Each structure stands twice: as C-alpha cells, then as structure tokens.
Amino acid sequence: MNHKPSFTFRLAAMLMLHAMLVLTVFAPYQMQALDVQALPTEARASTGFTHAALVTWDDLNASDNSLTTITLMTIPTNSYIDRVAFYVAEPFVGNTNGGTNLAVTIGITGTTNRFFGSNCIDGATVPVANGVTVWGLSTNLLVPYKATTAAVNLLATFGGTGSTVDEYTTGKIRIYWRVVEPAKYKF
C-alpha cells in the first residue's frame, strides 16, 4: 500500500522546517539593539526572509507606556510581505514593577495584528508552553499583504499587564520578514 501524505501534513512539515531554519540560521547572526537589516544573500537563500530586526528590553525602556509600538520599516510601494516570523532569543524577565504577560503583536499601519495577534513572550523559555511563545511563523499570509502607498509601516507592538513595558531588565526578540518587490526584477 502506497499512501501519499495529505496536504495538511506536508504544510505542517514545511512550516516546522522553516521554523527550525529560523532558529538555527539566525541564532549566531549578531545584530545591535533595535537594529533593522537587510539579510545577507546566504541567509535569504536558506530561510526565505529578506529582513530582520532585533528588539531588546532596553529598546522598550525608551517608553513609559503600557503599550509601545516600534516601526520596523516603511514598506516600499507596490511590494508584498508574504512571510513573517519571530524568535525570542532571550526571555523577557525581571519586571521591577510587577508587570506580567508582555506580548508582541506584529502588523501594519491601521491593522496592527495583520501578521500576528497578541503572543505572550513574558518569560518565554520553551516553545508554546503554558501559553508562552518562543517562536512563531505567521500563517495569516495565504494572501500576501500588498503595499499600495508609501505611508504603510511594518510595526511591532509590545504591551503587558500591570505596569509599563519599560520595567523589564532582560529580553531580546528577533523579528524576520520577507519583502518582495516585483518592479526590481526585470527580465
């Protein structure tokens, strides 16, 4: 008997493979705090992502709010974002004011949860344990986001419960995305 794996099984296997690539390829890739970079060619080829950002607890300290939004990039006009992921490189812990449940939401101007809804990253140490997320690959991109104006930004929004987001003493999250600009490629 010869059984062919279902589409769902193959899709799940592909998503797991991409997540493992994110965890292995970018783990040694060092970036500065709130550093947004176009990834080198070899990283693009092995993961499919074109850009990455590193946001640390110190970047959140610039805010004294319960909700902080960081602009990762202005999306070029007539381009697409068709892949987004994040990885908690260092758990967000040590909130000195008793705040809990630090969460990240990734989206665009006007729809801040376009790619990821609220994902708890407070104290994240193991993948998706007790509702705490260490990594995620967006599954909301069956229809890629197309930027039709230059006024749209890719955003990461951080919020918590009980205090401001600037009370953490450690933590790093890496955010990855792929921007496709068809007008740049001519045959």
PDB file of N, CA and C in Angstrom, residues 112-185:
ATOM      1  N   THR A 112      -2.722  46.546  13.215  1.00  0.00           N
ATOM      2  CA  THR A 112      -1.505  46.179  13.951  1.00  0.00           C
ATOM      3  C   THR A 112      -1.373  44.691  14.219  1.00  0.00           C
ATOM      4  N   ASN A 113      -2.428  43.912  13.972  1.00  0.00           N
ATOM      5  CA  ASN A 113      -2.337  42.458  14.159  1.00  0.00           C
ATOM      6  C   ASN A 113      -2.434  41.721  12.821  1.00  0.00           C
ATOM      7  N   ARG A 114      -2.058  42.361  11.729  1.00  0.00           N
ATOM      8  CA  ARG A 114      -2.183  41.770  10.385  1.00  0.00           C
ATOM      9  C   ARG A 114      -1.440  40.439  10.271  1.00  0.00           C
ATOM     10  N   PHE A 115      -0.271  40.312  10.896  1.00  0.00           N
ATOM     11  CA  PHE A 115       0.542  39.097  10.778  1.00  0.00           C
ATOM     12  C   PHE A 115       0.491  38.222  12.023  1.00  0.00           C
ATOM     13  N   PHE A 116       0.529  38.837  13.186  1.00  0.00           N
ATOM     14  CA  PHE A 116       0.440  38.094  14.443  1.00  0.00           C
ATOM     15  C   PHE A 116      -0.462  38.845  15.394  1.00  0.00           C
ATOM     16  N   GLY A 117      -1.391  38.119  16.003  1.00  0.00           N
ATOM     17  CA  GLY A 117      -2.163  38.679  17.099  1.00  0.00           C
ATOM     18  C   GLY A 117      -1.281  38.698  18.335  1.00  0.00           C
ATOM     19  N   SER A 118      -1.846  38.926  19.475  1.00  0.00           N
ATOM     20  CA  SER A 118      -1.092  39.021  20.717  1.00  0.00           C
ATOM     21  C   SER A 118      -0.436  37.682  21.076  1.00  0.00           C
ATOM     22  N   ASN A 119       0.893  37.674  21.161  1.00  0.00           N
ATOM     23  CA  ASN A 119       1.668  36.489  21.533  1.00  0.00           C
ATOM     24  C   ASN A 119       2.452  36.787  22.796  1.00  0.00           C
ATOM     25  N   CYS A 120       2.165  36.058  23.871  1.00  0.00           N
ATOM     26  CA  CYS A 120       2.838  36.288  25.143  1.00  0.00           C
ATOM     27  C   CYS A 120       4.299  35.864  25.043  1.00  0.00           C
ATOM     28  N   ILE A 121       5.213  36.788  25.348  1.00  0.00           N
ATOM     29  CA  ILE A 121       6.645  36.489  25.328  1.00  0.00           C
ATOM     30  C   ILE A 121       7.273  36.725  26.693  1.00  0.00           C
ATOM     31  N   ASP A 122       6.467  36.985  27.694  1.00  0.00           N
ATOM     32  CA  ASP A 122       6.943  37.233  29.046  1.00  0.00           C
ATOM     33  C   ASP A 122       7.512  35.940  29.638  1.00  0.00           C
ATOM     34  N   GLY A 123       8.816  35.905  29.885  1.00  0.00           N
ATOM     35  CA  GLY A 123       9.437  34.726  30.470  1.00  0.00           C
ATOM     36  C   GLY A 123       9.503  33.538  29.534  1.00  0.00           C
ATOM     37  N   ALA A 124       9.382  33.755  28.234  1.00  0.00           N
ATOM     38  CA  ALA A 124       9.365  32.656  27.261  1.00  0.00           C
ATOM     39  C   ALA A 124      10.679  31.887  27.298  1.00  0.00           C
ATOM     40  N   THR A 125      10.593  30.590  27.589  1.00  0.00           N
ATOM     41  CA  THR A 125      11.795  29.757  27.638  1.00  0.00           C
ATOM     42  C   THR A 125      11.658  28.466  26.856  1.00  0.00           C
ATOM     43  N   VAL A 126      10.447  27.996  26.636  1.00  0.00           N
ATOM     44  CA  VAL A 126      10.235  26.769  25.864  1.00  0.00           C
ATOM     45  C   VAL A 126       9.141  27.027  24.836  1.00  0.00           C
ATOM     46  N   PRO A 127       9.209  26.374  23.665  1.00  0.00           N
ATOM     47  CA  PRO A 127       8.213  26.653  22.634  1.00  0.00           C
ATOM     48  C   PRO A 127       6.782  26.361  23.082  1.00  0.00           C
ATOM     49  N   VAL A 128       5.925  27.352  22.990  1.00  0.00           N
ATOM     50  CA  VAL A 128       4.491  27.255  23.193  1.00  0.00           C
ATOM     51  C   VAL A 128       4.125  26.400  24.408  1.00  0.00           C
ATOM     52  N   ALA A 129       4.706  26.747  25.546  1.00  0.00           N
ATOM     53  CA  ALA A 129       4.390  26.044  26.791  1.00  0.00           C
ATOM     54  C   ALA A 129       3.610  26.987  27.692  1.00  0.00           C
ATOM     55  N   ASN A 130       2.511  26.533  28.204  1.00  0.00           N
ATOM     56  CA  ASN A 130       1.678  27.329  29.112  1.00  0.00           C
ATOM     57  C   ASN A 130       1.292  28.682  28.508  1.00  0.00           C
ATOM     58  N   GLY A 131       1.079  28.695  27.213  1.00  0.00           N
ATOM     59  CA  GLY A 131       0.653  29.929  26.559  1.00  0.00           C
ATOM     60  C   GLY A 131       1.770  30.919  26.296  1.00  0.00           C
ATOM     61  N   VAL A 132       3.005  30.569  26.588  1.00  0.00           N
ATOM     62  CA  VAL A 132       4.137  31.454  26.354  1.00  0.00           C
ATOM     63  C   VAL A 132       4.820  31.015  25.062  1.00  0.00           C
ATOM     64  N   THR A 133       5.063  31.943  24.170  1.00  0.00           N
ATOM     65  CA  THR A 133       5.575  31.622  22.844  1.00  0.00           C
ATOM     66  C   THR A 133       7.042  31.982  22.726  1.00  0.00           C
ATOM     67  N   VAL A 134       7.874  31.040  22.254  1.00  0.00           N
ATOM     68  CA  VAL A 134       9.279  31.316  21.988  1.00  0.00           C
ATOM     69  C   VAL A 134       9.473  31.700  20.530  1.00  0.00           C
ATOM     70  N   TRP A 135       8.740  31.084  19.610  1.00  0.00           N
ATOM     71  CA  TRP A 135       8.860  31.433  18.201  1.00  0.00           C
ATOM     72  C   TRP A 135       7.507  31.282  17.525  1.00  0.00           C
ATOM     73  N   GLY A 136       7.397  31.927  16.381  1.00  0.00           N
ATOM     74  CA  GLY A 136       6.169  31.805  15.608  1.00  0.00           C
ATOM     75  C   GLY A 136       6.413  32.153  14.160  1.00  0.00           C
ATOM     76  N   LEU A 137       5.733  31.466  13.268  1.00  0.00           N
ATOM     77  CA  LEU A 137       5.757  31.738  11.836  1.00  0.00           C
ATOM     78  C   LEU A 137       4.329  32.068  11.438  1.00  0.00           C
ATOM     79  N   SER A 138       4.118  33.245  10.877  1.00  0.00           N
ATOM     80  CA  SER A 138       2.762  33.694  10.581  1.00  0.00           C
ATOM     81  C   SER A 138       2.078  32.784   9.580  1.00  0.00           C
ATOM     82  N   THR A 139       0.847  32.409   9.891  1.00  0.00           N
ATOM     83  CA  THR A 139       0.038  31.603   8.976  1.00  0.00           C
ATOM     84  C   THR A 139      -1.083  32.440   8.371  1.00  0.00           C
ATOM     85  N   ASN A 140      -1.050  33.754   8.593  1.00  0.00           N
ATOM     86  CA  ASN A 140      -2.082  34.651   8.065  1.00  0.00           C
ATOM     87  C   ASN A 140      -1.760  35.133   6.660  1.00  0.00           C
ATOM     88  N   LEU A 141      -0.794  34.527   5.993  1.00  0.00           N
ATOM     89  CA  LEU A 141      -0.309  35.088   4.747  1.00  0.00           C
ATOM     90  C   LEU A 141      -0.678  34.263   3.522  1.00  0.00           C
ATOM     91  N   LEU A 142      -1.812  33.562   3.561  1.00  0.00           N
ATOM     92  CA  LEU A 142      -2.246  32.860   2.369  1.00  0.00           C
ATOM     93  C   LEU A 142      -2.489  33.857   1.248  1.00  0.00           C
ATOM     94  N   VAL A 143      -2.892  35.068   1.599  1.00  0.00           N
ATOM     95  CA  VAL A 143      -2.963  36.178   0.660  1.00  0.00           C
ATOM     96  C   VAL A 143      -1.966  37.211   1.168  1.00  0.00           C
ATOM     97  N   PRO A 144      -0.825  37.396   0.473  1.00  0.00           N
ATOM     98  CA  PRO A 144       0.203  38.318   0.960  1.00  0.00           C
ATOM     99  C   PRO A 144      -0.318  39.737   1.094  1.00  0.00           C
ATOM    100  N   TYR A 145       0.305  40.511   1.980  1.00  0.00           N
ATOM    101  CA  TYR A 145      -0.048  41.912   2.134  1.00  0.00           C
ATOM    102  C   TYR A 145       0.630  42.700   1.021  1.00  0.00           C
ATOM    103  N   LYS A 146      -0.115  43.516   0.293  1.00  0.00           N
ATOM    104  CA  LYS A 146       0.451  44.366  -0.754  1.00  0.00           C
ATOM    105  C   LYS A 146       0.373  45.818  -0.321  1.00  0.00           C
ATOM    106  N   ALA A 147       1.517  46.494  -0.338  1.00  0.00           N
ATOM    107  CA  ALA A 147       1.570  47.915   0.000  1.00  0.00           C
ATOM    108  C   ALA A 147       1.277  48.721  -1.260  1.00  0.00           C
ATOM    109  N   THR A 148       0.243  49.524  -1.227  1.00  0.00           N
ATOM    110  CA  THR A 148      -0.111  50.326  -2.393  1.00  0.00           C
ATOM    111  C   THR A 148       0.277  51.785  -2.225  1.00  0.00           C
ATOM    112  N   THR A 149       0.662  52.182  -1.019  1.00  0.00           N
ATOM    113  CA  THR A 149       1.150  53.543  -0.780  1.00  0.00           C
ATOM    114  C   THR A 149       2.413  53.457   0.067  1.00  0.00           C
ATOM    115  N   ALA A 150       3.204  54.491   0.042  1.00  0.00           N
ATOM    116  CA  ALA A 150       4.453  54.505   0.805  1.00  0.00           C
ATOM    117  C   ALA A 150       4.231  54.844   2.278  1.00  0.00           C
ATOM    118  N   ALA A 151       3.004  55.119   2.667  1.00  0.00           N
ATOM    119  CA  ALA A 151       2.737  55.547   4.040  1.00  0.00           C
ATOM    120  C   ALA A 151       2.417  54.392   4.984  1.00  0.00           C
ATOM    121  N   VAL A 152       2.687  53.147   4.566  1.00  0.00           N
ATOM    122  CA  VAL A 152       2.366  52.000   5.398  1.00  0.00           C
ATOM    123  C   VAL A 152       3.656  51.472   6.032  1.00  0.00           C
ATOM    124  N   ASN A 153       3.608  51.271   7.352  1.00  0.00           N
ATOM    125  CA  ASN A 153       4.775  50.779   8.084  1.00  0.00           C
ATOM    126  C   ASN A 153       4.533  49.377   8.601  1.00  0.00           C
ATOM    127  N   LEU A 154       5.604  48.605   8.709  1.00  0.00           N
ATOM    128  CA  LEU A 154       5.582  47.327   9.408  1.00  0.00           C
ATOM    129  C   LEU A 154       5.844  47.640  10.875  1.00  0.00           C
ATOM    130  N   LEU A 155       4.965  47.158  11.766  1.00  0.00           N
ATOM    131  CA  LEU A 155       5.004  47.543  13.179  1.00  0.00           C
ATOM    132  C   LEU A 155       5.093  46.337  14.100  1.00  0.00           C
ATOM    133  N   ALA A 156       5.808  46.505  15.208  1.00  0.00           N
ATOM    134  CA  ALA A 156       5.798  45.546  16.312  1.00  0.00           C
ATOM    135  C   ALA A 156       5.284  46.304  17.529  1.00  0.00           C
ATOM    136  N   THR A 157       4.203  45.813  18.112  1.00  0.00           N
ATOM    137  CA  THR A 157       3.604  46.475  19.266  1.00  0.00           C
ATOM    138  C   THR A 157       3.785  45.585  20.489  1.00  0.00           C
ATOM    139  N   PHE A 158       4.276  46.169  21.576  1.00  0.00           N
ATOM    140  CA  PHE A 158       4.536  45.456  22.822  1.00  0.00           C
ATOM    141  C   PHE A 158       3.625  46.013  23.905  1.00  0.00           C
ATOM    142  N   GLY A 159       2.990  45.135  24.670  1.00  0.00           N
ATOM    143  CA  GLY A 159       2.130  45.553  25.759  1.00  0.00           C
ATOM    144  C   GLY A 159       2.127  44.504  26.845  1.00  0.00           C
ATOM    145  N   GLY A 160       1.757  44.906  28.045  1.00  0.00           N
ATOM    146  CA  GLY A 160       1.738  43.971  29.168  1.00  0.00           C
ATOM    147  C   GLY A 160       0.592  44.249  30.106  1.00  0.00           C
ATOM    148  N   THR A 161       0.606  43.560  31.228  1.00  0.00           N
ATOM    149  CA  THR A 161      -0.436  43.704  32.239  1.00  0.00           C
ATOM    150  C   THR A 161       0.188  44.214  33.526  1.00  0.00           C
ATOM    151  N   GLY A 162      -0.387  45.222  34.122  1.00  0.00           N
ATOM    152  CA  GLY A 162       0.009  45.635  35.459  1.00  0.00           C
ATOM    153  C   GLY A 162       1.056  46.709  35.552  1.00  0.00           C
ATOM    154  N   SER A 163       1.758  47.023  34.487  1.00  0.00           N
ATOM    155  CA  SER A 163       2.753  48.095  34.549  1.00  0.00           C
ATOM    156  C   SER A 163       3.165  48.480  33.143  1.00  0.00           C
ATOM    157  N   THR A 164       4.124  49.371  33.065  1.00  0.00           N
ATOM    158  CA  THR A 164       4.609  49.795  31.761  1.00  0.00           C
ATOM    159  C   THR A 164       5.574  48.756  31.198  1.00  0.00           C
ATOM    160  N   VAL A 165       5.777  48.789  29.883  1.00  0.00           N
ATOM    161  CA  VAL A 165       6.648  47.803  29.245  1.00  0.00           C
ATOM    162  C   VAL A 165       8.118  48.088  29.491  1.00  0.00           C
ATOM    163  N   ASP A 166       8.438  49.255  30.064  1.00  0.00           N
ATOM    164  CA  ASP A 166       9.846  49.601  30.259  1.00  0.00           C
ATOM    165  C   ASP A 166      10.431  49.084  31.572  1.00  0.00           C
ATOM    166  N   GLU A 167       9.757  48.208  32.252  1.00  0.00           N
ATOM    167  CA  GLU A 167      10.225  47.731  33.552  1.00  0.00           C
ATOM    168  C   GLU A 167      11.020  46.427  33.486  1.00  0.00           C
ATOM    169  N   TYR A 168      11.223  45.855  32.300  1.00  0.00           N
ATOM    170  CA  TYR A 168      11.957  44.591  32.180  1.00  0.00           C
ATOM    171  C   TYR A 168      13.457  44.842  32.248  1.00  0.00           C
ATOM    172  N   THR A 169      14.192  43.866  32.772  1.00  0.00           N
ATOM    173  CA  THR A 169      15.641  44.010  32.920  1.00  0.00           C
ATOM    174  C   THR A 169      16.430  43.139  31.954  1.00  0.00           C
ATOM    175  N   THR A 170      15.778  42.194  31.286  1.00  0.00           N
ATOM    176  CA  THR A 170      16.417  41.406  30.231  1.00  0.00           C
ATOM    177  C   THR A 170      15.364  41.032  29.192  1.00  0.00           C
ATOM    178  N   GLY A 171      15.837  40.662  28.009  1.00  0.00           N
ATOM    179  CA  GLY A 171      14.944  40.173  26.968  1.00  0.00           C
ATOM    180  C   GLY A 171      15.345  40.650  25.582  1.00  0.00           C
ATOM    181  N   LYS A 172      15.239  39.730  24.601  1.00  0.00           N
ATOM    182  CA  LYS A 172      15.522  40.046  23.200  1.00  0.00           C
ATOM    183  C   LYS A 172      14.575  39.248  22.318  1.00  0.00           C
ATOM    184  N   ILE A 173      14.046  39.909  21.304  1.00  0.00           N
ATOM    185  CA  ILE A 173      13.220  39.224  20.317  1.00  0.00           C
ATOM    186  C   ILE A 173      13.738  39.591  18.932  1.00  0.00           C
ATOM    187  N   ARG A 174      13.852  38.573  18.078  1.00  0.00           N
ATOM    188  CA  ARG A 174      14.253  38.782  16.684  1.00  0.00           C
ATOM    189  C   ARG A 174      12.995  38.626  15.822  1.00  0.00           C
ATOM    190  N   ILE A 175      12.788  39.569  14.922  1.00  0.00           N
ATOM    191  CA  ILE A 175      11.632  39.552  14.042  1.00  0.00           C
ATOM    192  C   ILE A 175      12.151  39.495  12.603  1.00  0.00           C
ATOM    193  N   TYR A 176      11.596  38.585  11.813  1.00  0.00           N
ATOM    194  CA  TYR A 176      12.035  38.365  10.438  1.00  0.00           C
ATOM    195  C   TYR A 176      10.853  38.549   9.489  1.00  0.00           C
ATOM    196  N   TRP A 177      11.118  39.054   8.284  1.00  0.00           N
ATOM    197  CA  TRP A 177      10.073  39.172   7.285  1.00  0.00           C
ATOM    198  C   TRP A 177      10.681  39.154   5.880  1.00  0.00           C
ATOM    199  N   ARG A 178       9.821  38.855   4.912  1.00  0.00           N
ATOM    200  CA  ARG A 178      10.256  38.859   3.518  1.00  0.00           C
ATOM    201  C   ARG A 178       9.461  39.910   2.763  1.00  0.00           C
ATOM    202  N   VAL A 179      10.198  40.815   2.114  1.00  0.00           N
ATOM    203  CA  VAL A 179       9.617  41.825   1.251  1.00  0.00           C
ATOM    204  C   VAL A 179       9.935  41.435  -0.186  1.00  0.00           C
ATOM    205  N   VAL A 180       8.910  41.358  -1.021  1.00  0.00           N
ATOM    206  CA  VAL A 180       9.083  41.055  -2.438  1.00  0.00           C
ATOM    207  C   VAL A 180       8.724  42.316  -3.210  1.00  0.00           C
ATOM    208  N   GLU A 181       9.648  42.790  -4.033  1.00  0.00           N
ATOM    209  CA  GLU A 181       9.435  43.996  -4.833  1.00  0.00           C
ATOM    210  C   GLU A 181       9.515  43.618  -6.311  1.00  0.00           C
ATOM    211  N   PRO A 182       8.389  43.242  -6.925  1.00  0.00           N
ATOM    212  CA  PRO A 182       8.405  42.776  -8.311  1.00  0.00           C
ATOM    213  C   PRO A 182       9.008  43.773  -9.300  1.00  0.00           C
ATOM    214  N   ALA A 183       8.848  45.065  -9.072  1.00  0.00           N
ATOM    215  CA  ALA A 183       9.362  46.064 -10.016  1.00  0.00           C
ATOM    216  C   ALA A 183      10.890  46.064 -10.087  1.00  0.00           C
ATOM    217  N   LYS A 184      11.564  45.517  -9.079  1.00  0.00           N
ATOM    218  CA  LYS A 184      13.027  45.492  -9.081  1.00  0.00           C
ATOM    219  C   LYS A 184      13.585  44.420 -10.008  1.00  0.00           C
ATOM    220  N   TYR A 185      12.759  43.444 -10.355  1.00  0.00           N
ATOM    221  CA  TYR A 185      13.260  42.323 -11.138  1.00  0.00           C
ATOM    222  C   TYR A 185      12.782  42.455 -12.584  1.00  0.00           C
TER     223      TYR A 185
END
